[in-house]
XYZ file of C-alpha atoms in Angstrom:
414
model
C 35.051 149.531 226.856
C 32.453 147.462 225.006
C 33.733 145.046 222.360
C 32.938 145.220 218.649
C 30.957 142.010 219.015
C 28.718 143.380 221.770
C 28.116 146.638 219.920
C 27.223 144.760 216.732
C 24.939 142.443 218.670
C 23.062 145.384 220.173
C 22.741 146.990 216.735
C 20.823 143.880 215.629
C 18.922 143.056 218.807
C 17.354 146.490 219.345
C 15.428 146.602 216.003
C 14.649 142.875 216.243
C 13.213 143.407 219.714
C 11.015 146.233 218.411
C 9.865 144.062 215.509
C 9.006 141.192 217.851
C 7.250 143.531 220.292
C 5.156 145.039 217.549
C 4.240 141.718 215.937
C 3.136 140.202 219.228
C 1.409 143.132 220.927
C 0.530 145.553 218.077
C 1.993 148.739 219.550
C -0.106 151.849 218.747
C 1.189 153.621 215.659
C 2.049 156.916 217.364
C 4.048 155.147 220.078
C 5.882 152.931 217.597
C 6.830 155.986 215.534
C 8.705 157.381 218.521
C 10.305 153.990 219.207
C 11.387 153.736 215.563
C 13.053 157.155 215.619
C 14.793 156.297 218.903
C 15.995 153.039 217.348
C 17.439 154.909 214.362
C 19.118 157.323 216.779
C 20.592 154.325 218.610
C 21.968 152.936 215.342
C 23.443 156.319 214.420
C 25.117 156.467 217.812
C 26.446 152.953 217.191
C 28.371 153.915 214.060
C 29.709 157.061 215.714
C 30.950 155.017 218.663
C 32.505 152.378 216.431
C 34.205 155.055 214.352
C 35.718 156.600 217.473
C 36.560 153.454 219.449
C 37.556 150.893 216.799
C 39.444 150.803 213.526
C 36.300 150.669 211.422
C 37.018 151.538 207.806
C 35.639 154.878 206.504
C 33.868 153.036 203.681
C 31.948 150.845 206.150
C 30.985 153.952 208.125
C 29.895 155.755 204.944
C 27.758 152.850 203.723
C 26.262 152.313 207.192
C 25.401 155.996 207.479
C 23.650 155.782 204.101
C 21.466 152.873 205.236
C 20.603 154.728 208.468
C 19.863 157.950 206.586
C 17.611 156.290 204.009
C 15.702 154.390 206.720
C 15.216 157.604 208.681
C 13.843 159.312 205.560
C 11.225 156.632 204.915
C 10.198 156.585 208.596
C 9.798 160.377 208.571
C 7.647 160.124 205.459
C 5.151 157.953 207.346
C 4.882 160.314 210.312
C 1.458 161.725 209.364
C 0.164 158.347 208.221
C -2.561 156.474 210.083
C -1.516 153.064 208.840
C -0.635 149.993 210.865
C 2.653 150.113 212.766
C 3.772 146.995 210.873
C 4.694 149.396 208.055
C 7.564 150.692 210.203
C 8.995 147.589 211.865
C 10.288 145.763 208.780
C 12.629 148.629 207.725
C 14.143 148.530 211.208
C 14.981 144.823 210.859
C 16.639 145.470 207.480
C 18.557 148.346 209.062
C 19.856 146.310 211.988
C 20.952 143.333 209.892
C 22.601 145.611 207.318
C 24.640 147.357 210.002
C 25.732 144.016 211.424
C 26.911 142.959 207.954
C 28.752 146.231 207.346
C 30.237 147.020 210.751
C 30.651 143.726 212.575
C 34.098 142.151 212.995
C 34.820 139.006 210.996
C 33.104 136.547 211.006
C 30.207 138.348 212.776
C 29.662 140.532 209.708
C 29.112 137.433 207.572
C 26.512 136.145 210.010
C 24.798 139.522 209.691
C 24.739 139.069 205.906
C 23.290 135.575 206.351
C 20.593 137.064 208.556
C 19.730 139.703 205.947
C 19.574 137.139 203.146
C 17.428 134.926 205.364
C 15.033 137.780 206.081
C 14.935 138.574 202.356
C 13.979 134.948 201.679
C 11.320 135.123 204.401
C 9.865 138.290 202.868
C 9.964 136.753 199.396
C 8.176 133.617 200.587
C 5.275 135.778 201.764
C 4.986 137.721 198.499
C 2.327 137.371 195.818
C 4.784 136.483 193.068
C 4.311 133.494 190.815
C 5.545 130.187 192.200
C 8.307 129.965 189.570
C 9.727 133.414 190.227
C 9.473 132.982 193.983
C 11.261 129.620 193.778
C 14.129 131.042 191.704
C 14.515 133.953 194.119
C 14.554 131.639 197.126
C 17.074 129.340 195.437
C 19.385 132.266 194.731
C 19.063 133.429 198.329
C 19.886 129.926 199.592
C 22.929 129.693 197.308
C 24.122 133.084 198.510
C 23.816 131.928 202.132
C 25.828 128.786 201.317
C 28.567 130.876 199.708
C 28.686 133.207 202.707
C 29.229 130.129 204.860
C 31.997 129.070 202.474
C 33.759 132.408 202.954
C 33.537 131.903 206.728
C 34.875 128.348 206.816
C 37.342 128.437 203.906
C 38.769 131.889 204.630
C 40.348 133.865 201.785
C 41.092 130.864 199.587
C 37.601 130.782 198.029
C 36.594 134.390 198.617
C 37.097 135.408 194.972
C 34.327 133.340 193.293
C 32.048 133.367 196.349
C 32.431 137.114 196.855
C 31.818 137.756 193.162
C 28.524 135.854 193.256
C 27.469 137.788 196.354
C 28.408 141.051 194.645
C 26.385 140.390 191.461
C 23.459 139.309 193.658
C 23.483 142.373 195.904
C 24.402 144.849 193.157
C 22.112 143.063 190.715
C 23.646 142.143 187.378
C 21.534 139.968 185.030
C 21.138 137.002 185.054
C 21.846 137.160 188.810
C 19.208 139.829 189.406
C 16.207 137.629 190.171
C 16.410 137.876 193.963
C 16.736 141.661 193.877
C 14.069 142.171 191.211
C 11.618 139.817 192.930
C 12.191 141.255 196.401
C 12.116 144.945 195.461
C 9.375 144.512 192.877
C 7.052 142.733 195.333
C 7.842 144.699 198.508
C 5.016 146.727 199.974
C 5.123 150.512 200.209
C 8.320 152.037 201.546
C 10.117 148.680 201.814
C 11.143 148.716 198.131
C 13.414 151.684 198.674
C 14.781 150.289 201.945
C 15.731 146.993 200.300
C 17.310 148.843 197.366
C 19.647 150.908 199.537
C 20.477 147.945 201.811
C 21.342 145.600 198.929
C 23.395 148.202 197.061
C 25.300 149.241 200.195
C 26.255 145.657 201.033
C 27.067 144.919 197.397
C 29.315 147.968 197.125
C 31.234 146.726 200.155
C 31.665 143.337 198.443
C 32.905 144.944 195.206
C 35.365 147.063 197.171
C 36.753 143.960 198.870
C 37.027 142.164 195.522
C 39.292 144.874 194.087
C 42.254 143.361 195.932
C 41.247 139.750 195.269
C 40.621 139.974 191.505
C 43.333 142.098 189.803
C 42.231 144.530 187.113
C 44.198 142.786 184.355
C 42.478 139.393 184.731
C 40.122 138.035 182.075
C 37.217 138.119 184.535
C 36.895 141.842 183.920
C 36.376 141.288 180.210
C 33.549 138.882 181.047
C 32.092 141.395 183.510
C 32.189 144.085 180.820
C 30.238 141.958 178.315
C 27.838 140.780 181.019
C 27.232 144.378 182.071
C 26.499 145.388 178.487
C 24.102 142.506 177.845
C 22.539 142.772 181.307
C 22.024 146.515 180.986
C 20.318 146.138 177.615
C 18.164 143.288 178.944
C 17.032 145.354 181.948
C 16.355 148.355 179.702
C 14.140 146.220 177.454
C 12.352 144.873 180.548
C 11.598 148.487 181.476
C 9.815 148.927 178.157
C 7.460 146.080 178.973
C 6.505 147.161 182.497
C 2.999 148.488 183.109
C 3.469 148.982 186.865
C 5.573 151.817 188.267
C 7.246 149.619 190.883
C 8.403 147.126 188.264
C 9.715 149.877 186.004
C 11.701 151.470 188.845
C 13.121 148.069 189.818
C 14.543 147.381 186.368
C 15.620 151.008 185.960
C 17.804 150.473 189.040
C 19.335 147.381 187.433
C 20.154 149.389 184.293
C 22.027 151.970 186.368
C 24.035 149.412 188.345
C 24.920 147.568 185.125
C 26.757 150.739 184.129
C 28.526 150.725 187.501
C 29.661 147.137 186.900
C 30.927 148.009 183.438
C 32.917 150.978 184.670
C 34.716 148.826 187.244
C 36.557 147.207 184.322
C 38.276 150.433 183.235
C 38.318 152.753 186.258
C 40.515 151.991 189.234
C 40.087 153.446 192.760
C 36.566 152.084 193.093
C 36.161 153.638 196.534
C 36.665 157.131 195.080
C 34.054 157.016 192.326
C 32.120 153.719 192.492
C 30.825 153.884 196.045
C 29.500 157.479 195.754
C 27.927 156.552 192.402
C 26.279 153.435 193.814
C 25.012 155.339 196.848
C 23.563 158.030 194.588
C 21.712 155.356 192.600
C 20.311 153.879 195.797
C 19.148 157.209 197.221
C 17.565 158.458 193.998
C 15.698 155.219 193.357
C 14.707 155.120 197.033
C 13.202 158.584 196.596
C 11.204 157.470 193.560
C 9.999 154.330 195.351
C 8.968 156.435 198.363
C 7.141 158.962 196.166
C 5.257 156.129 194.477
C 4.440 154.678 197.910
C 2.839 158.008 198.871
C 0.689 157.930 195.736
C -0.161 154.263 196.241
C -1.254 154.877 199.832
C -3.785 157.395 198.523
C -5.083 155.727 195.372
C -3.955 152.107 195.469
C -1.914 150.178 192.928
C -2.468 151.241 189.324
C -0.945 150.762 185.903
C 1.198 153.455 184.317
C -1.079 155.958 182.584
C -4.198 155.240 184.665
C -3.544 158.190 186.976
C -2.109 160.998 184.831
C -1.835 164.711 185.521
C -0.673 164.482 189.144
C 1.485 167.614 188.878
C -1.528 169.898 188.505
C -3.568 168.940 191.618
C -0.435 167.838 193.506
C 2.228 170.460 192.671
C 4.494 169.608 195.620
C 4.641 165.976 194.536
C 5.194 167.042 190.935
C 8.100 169.326 191.803
C 9.941 166.813 193.977
C 9.428 163.865 191.632
C 10.606 166.009 188.701
C 13.811 166.767 190.613
C 14.362 163.078 191.387
C 13.770 162.051 187.774
C 16.127 164.797 186.559
C 18.883 163.415 188.784
C 18.070 159.865 187.659
C 18.414 160.834 183.988
C 21.804 162.446 184.674
C 23.090 159.511 186.748
C 25.126 157.875 183.938
C 27.270 161.017 183.658
C 28.155 161.176 187.359
C 30.813 158.416 187.594
C 32.716 159.593 184.511
C 34.244 162.597 186.243
C 35.405 160.711 189.319
C 36.508 157.690 187.297
C 38.510 159.563 184.670
C 40.463 161.505 187.278
C 41.608 158.255 188.942
C 42.227 156.126 185.824
C 45.875 155.299 185.122
C 46.918 156.887 181.826
C 49.296 154.069 180.879
C 46.818 151.208 180.649
C 45.606 150.017 177.255
C 41.875 149.620 177.631
C 40.625 150.212 174.105
C 38.377 147.144 174.042
C 36.883 148.013 177.406
C 36.213 151.556 176.238
C 34.177 150.251 173.305
C 32.055 148.098 175.608
C 31.578 150.896 178.138
C 30.734 153.422 175.425
C 27.957 151.161 174.178
C 26.776 150.527 177.729
C 26.873 154.234 178.570
C 24.896 155.204 175.468
C 22.393 152.402 176.063
C 21.883 153.243 179.725
C 21.511 156.945 178.993
C 19.292 156.502 175.935
C 16.946 153.940 177.473
C 17.088 155.691 180.849
C 16.057 158.970 179.297
C 13.177 157.187 177.592
C 11.721 155.230 180.495
C 12.124 158.051 183.009
C 10.543 160.551 180.622
C 7.829 157.964 179.914
C 7.139 157.742 183.633
C 7.153 161.531 183.948
C 4.796 161.991 181.007
C 2.242 159.381 182.117
C 2.107 160.329 185.796
C 2.783 164.035 186.274
C 1.728 165.521 182.950
C -1.553 165.348 181.093
C -5.094 165.985 182.260
C -6.003 165.032 185.827
C -8.980 162.737 186.303
C -12.084 164.545 187.599
C -13.255 161.516 189.615
C -10.170 161.340 191.880
C -10.028 163.286 195.195
C -6.427 164.499 194.956
C -4.478 165.295 198.115
C -1.012 166.810 197.845
C 1.957 165.748 199.967
C 1.886 166.452 203.682
C 4.692 168.156 205.581
C 6.319 164.904 206.720
C 6.210 163.465 203.204
C 7.782 166.616 201.791
C 10.545 166.454 204.413
C 11.211 162.828 203.495
C 11.693 163.521 199.787
C 13.641 166.740 200.379
C 16.051 164.885 202.659
C 16.542 162.149 200.067
C 17.214 164.715 197.325
C 19.666 166.477 199.623
C 21.445 163.189 200.403
C 21.686 162.290 196.706
C 23.061 165.751 195.913
C 25.717 165.438 198.620
C 26.691 162.019 197.257
C 27.092 163.544 193.798
C 29.415 166.217 195.199
C 31.443 163.528 196.977
C 31.913 161.840 193.624
């Protein structure tokens, strides 16, 4: 029987080999599409084998399956595209490194996380961001790598503070959101959604591990509650100032995960409500990023409001994006049902309830505004007569339908 180490190593080496092959020899797009799907099938087989042969936790399997599923959806969406095959190889690298970080035995899983953070830094260094923002993002990535090394060498003694920093970096909570916001906001095409799901999945695993390290009654949860409230309001205000769809979606994601952080201070059993909620956020925002990537591939980057009325000449896009935005608006309600059913009735959490009530109202109020703003300025209104509109193709429809289906299943799990 193969060891966990060898299986994890293959999960990383297969997508890395495809990436290296494509970057050195420029594999034809049609051939690389098939190789990408086979690679995703290999990764799916990996988690099934590890689930059957080793004592891999169900949460790790669930999060790994989410990363595989979301990557498959974005690859399917590019099936009818005639773009360069380099569009497809980067998601495979993110997939392989994410699986290593989620499934690998200790300390191999931490090396997988180091690899993912290193690749994030590499991607950020090649972005078109300002030098200041790129430097801050790279510094945060470097600090995260150092803290991962600390958790490897120091064991459990320093896992609490190091793991908490990793968690607020991966599940972005202001002011520790710069790496996420810079990476997702500057990623090209479908990569924004891939990075979103990968970061949230790894961050949810970190939060789950922290539940046993940082007890619920410690003062750190009070600080997290206030930080979630202030961070959520900050991200919501940043949404108001965005004129690009990708930037708005990036900060809208941060608003949603700020609510998740706040709810961790009052709801126990994080694995029962928090992980499904976080996965739903990742899938829904991935769907919106992918839908925007389809529009951007046709008409290029544009400010919000410069391409209105898409629902009329592109009804299939309009219908699917409307469904995604409807789910996104309802997202703040989703964790309440799962969280309330698992919350101990004997705990006195009046102060936390005040903070969470404000955070909930803020996230829902601002979320309803910026999502409706996006809906109004992209799908509704009068279409421009000078634009040759082309509705979604079959593969693109399948991609968004699968993402909506996955988000709906995650809601039911919650």
